[in-house]
Tab-separated table of C-alpha atoms in Angstrom:
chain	number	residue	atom	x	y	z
A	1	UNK	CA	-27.142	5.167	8.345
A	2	UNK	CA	-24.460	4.285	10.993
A	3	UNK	CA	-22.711	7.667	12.293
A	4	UNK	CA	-18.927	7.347	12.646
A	5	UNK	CA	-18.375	9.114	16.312
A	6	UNK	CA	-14.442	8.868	16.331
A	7	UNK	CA	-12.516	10.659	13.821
A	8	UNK	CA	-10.134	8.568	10.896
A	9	UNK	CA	-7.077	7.490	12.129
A	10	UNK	CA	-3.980	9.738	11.584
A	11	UNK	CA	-0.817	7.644	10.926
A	12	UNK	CA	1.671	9.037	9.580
A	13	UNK	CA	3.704	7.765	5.823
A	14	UNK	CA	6.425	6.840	8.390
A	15	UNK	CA	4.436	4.974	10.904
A	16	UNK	CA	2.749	3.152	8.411
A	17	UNK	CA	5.997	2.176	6.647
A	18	UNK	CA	7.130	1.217	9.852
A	19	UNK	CA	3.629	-0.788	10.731
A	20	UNK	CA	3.971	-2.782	7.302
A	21	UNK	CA	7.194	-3.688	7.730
A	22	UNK	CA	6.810	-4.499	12.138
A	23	UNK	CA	3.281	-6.354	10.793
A	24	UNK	CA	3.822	-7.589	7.464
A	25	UNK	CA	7.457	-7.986	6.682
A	26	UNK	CA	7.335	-5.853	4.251
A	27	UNK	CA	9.641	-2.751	3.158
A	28	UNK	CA	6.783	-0.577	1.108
A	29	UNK	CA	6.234	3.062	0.119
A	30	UNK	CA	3.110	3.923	1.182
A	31	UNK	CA	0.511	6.122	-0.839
A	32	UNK	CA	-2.489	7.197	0.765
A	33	UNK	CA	-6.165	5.936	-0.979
A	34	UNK	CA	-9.411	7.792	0.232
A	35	UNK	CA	-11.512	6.220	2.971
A	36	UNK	CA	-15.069	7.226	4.570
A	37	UNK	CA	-14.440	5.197	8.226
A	38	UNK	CA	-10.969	3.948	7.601
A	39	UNK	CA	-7.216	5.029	7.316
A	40	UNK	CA	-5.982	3.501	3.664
A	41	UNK	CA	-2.909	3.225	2.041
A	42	UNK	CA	-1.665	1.118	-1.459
A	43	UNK	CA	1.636	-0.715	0.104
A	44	UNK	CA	3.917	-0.554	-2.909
A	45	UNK	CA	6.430	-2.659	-1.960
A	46	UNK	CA	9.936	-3.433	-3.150
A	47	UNK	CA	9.060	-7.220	-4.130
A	48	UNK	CA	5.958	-6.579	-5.987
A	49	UNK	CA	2.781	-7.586	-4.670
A	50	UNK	CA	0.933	-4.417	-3.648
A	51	UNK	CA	-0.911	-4.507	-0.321
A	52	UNK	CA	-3.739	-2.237	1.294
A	53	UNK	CA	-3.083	-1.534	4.617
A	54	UNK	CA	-6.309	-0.330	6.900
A	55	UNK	CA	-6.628	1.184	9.590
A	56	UNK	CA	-10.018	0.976	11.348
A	57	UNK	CA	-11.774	3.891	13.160
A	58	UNK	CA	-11.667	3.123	16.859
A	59	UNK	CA	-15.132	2.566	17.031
A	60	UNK	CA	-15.222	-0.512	14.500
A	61	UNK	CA	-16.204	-3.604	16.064
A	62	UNK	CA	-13.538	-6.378	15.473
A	63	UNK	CA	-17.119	-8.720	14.629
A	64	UNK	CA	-17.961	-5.866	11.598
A	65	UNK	CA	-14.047	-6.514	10.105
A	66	UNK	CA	-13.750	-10.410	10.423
A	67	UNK	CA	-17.379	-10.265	8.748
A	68	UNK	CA	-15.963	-8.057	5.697
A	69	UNK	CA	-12.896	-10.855	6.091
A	70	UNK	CA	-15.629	-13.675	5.892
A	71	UNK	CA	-17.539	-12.229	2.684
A	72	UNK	CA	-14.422	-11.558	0.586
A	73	UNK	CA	-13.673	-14.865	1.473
A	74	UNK	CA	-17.057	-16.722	0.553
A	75	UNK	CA	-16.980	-14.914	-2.672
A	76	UNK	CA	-13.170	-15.873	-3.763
A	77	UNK	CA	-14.573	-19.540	-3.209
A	78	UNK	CA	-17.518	-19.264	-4.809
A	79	UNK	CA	-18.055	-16.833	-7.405
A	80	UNK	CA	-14.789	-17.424	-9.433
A	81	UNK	CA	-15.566	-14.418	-12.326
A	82	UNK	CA	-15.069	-12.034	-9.933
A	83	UNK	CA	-11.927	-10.702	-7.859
A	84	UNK	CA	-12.027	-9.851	-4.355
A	85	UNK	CA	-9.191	-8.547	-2.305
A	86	UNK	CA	-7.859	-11.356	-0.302
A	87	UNK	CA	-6.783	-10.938	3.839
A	88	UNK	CA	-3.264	-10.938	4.246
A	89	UNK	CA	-2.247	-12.746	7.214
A	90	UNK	CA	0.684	-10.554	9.515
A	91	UNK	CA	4.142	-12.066	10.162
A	92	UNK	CA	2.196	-13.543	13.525
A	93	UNK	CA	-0.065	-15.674	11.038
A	94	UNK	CA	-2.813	-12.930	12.295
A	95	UNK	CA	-5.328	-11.269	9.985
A	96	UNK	CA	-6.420	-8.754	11.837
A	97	UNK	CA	-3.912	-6.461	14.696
A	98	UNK	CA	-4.187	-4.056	16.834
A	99	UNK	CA	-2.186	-1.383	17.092
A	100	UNK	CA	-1.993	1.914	19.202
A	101	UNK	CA	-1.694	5.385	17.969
A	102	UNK	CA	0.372	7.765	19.494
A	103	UNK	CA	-2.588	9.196	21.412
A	104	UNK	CA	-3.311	5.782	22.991
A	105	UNK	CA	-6.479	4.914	21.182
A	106	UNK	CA	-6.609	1.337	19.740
A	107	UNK	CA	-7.189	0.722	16.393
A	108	UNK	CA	-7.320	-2.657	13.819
A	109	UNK	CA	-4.825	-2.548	11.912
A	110	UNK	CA	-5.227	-5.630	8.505
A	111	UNK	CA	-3.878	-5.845	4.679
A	112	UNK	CA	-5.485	-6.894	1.696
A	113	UNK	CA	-4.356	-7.624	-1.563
A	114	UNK	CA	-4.392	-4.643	-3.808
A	115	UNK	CA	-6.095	-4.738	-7.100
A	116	UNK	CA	-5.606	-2.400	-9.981
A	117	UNK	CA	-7.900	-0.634	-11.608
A	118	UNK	CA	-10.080	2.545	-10.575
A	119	UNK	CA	-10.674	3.681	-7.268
A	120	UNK	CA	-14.693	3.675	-6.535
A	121	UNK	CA	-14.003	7.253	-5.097
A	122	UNK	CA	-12.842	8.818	-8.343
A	123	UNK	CA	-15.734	7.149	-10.251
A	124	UNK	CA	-18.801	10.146	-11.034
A	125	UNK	CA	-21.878	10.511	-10.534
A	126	UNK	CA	-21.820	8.586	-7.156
A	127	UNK	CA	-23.830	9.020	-3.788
């Protein structure tokens, strides 16, 4: 099992409002979702079209994210009965940014498309 060693980023509802509109172009309240090595929020935003914004742990290699990036990608081209969240590229045409929080650490921030339905965490009996 691969032991997180930096705690979960702690951006504040402002700073993320102010990240997805800087990095997305997007005015959006934002609503916190549960995370085990990331910062998550559900970007409601005023012209429809939820986002999720994450925020990686510092100690997430860029490689591990554009590999998540690379499998939701694969399986929105091939396996059509199923829906994946899709990368959201920023305002920069960039899926992936990083930003820096206010105690200097670096961390990657990206947006996927949100899809409804029932978040895995609330789901019981689960390991």
């Amino acid at each position: 099992m691969v032991q997180v060693t930096h705690p979960l980023p702690t951006f504040t509802l402002p700073e993320v409002r102010r990240l997805a509109r800087a990095l997305y172009g997007v005015d959006a309240e934002a609503e916190p979702l549960p995370g085990e090595r990331d910062q998550n929020f559900r970007l409601k935003t005023t012209a429809g079209g939820d986002l999720v914004l994450k925020i990686a742990n510092a100690a997430e290699s860029r490689a591990a994210l554009e590999l998540q990036h690379r499998v939701l990608a694969i399986l929105n081209e091939k396996v059509h009965e199923l829906t994946t969240p899709r990368a959201v590229p920023s305002v920069n045409g960039e899926t992936m940014t990083t930003v820096r929080s206010v105690d200097g650490t670096e961390h990657m921030v990206r947006a996927l498309t949100f899809l409804p339905g029932r978040l895995w965490a609330h789901v019981t009996p689960h390991s």
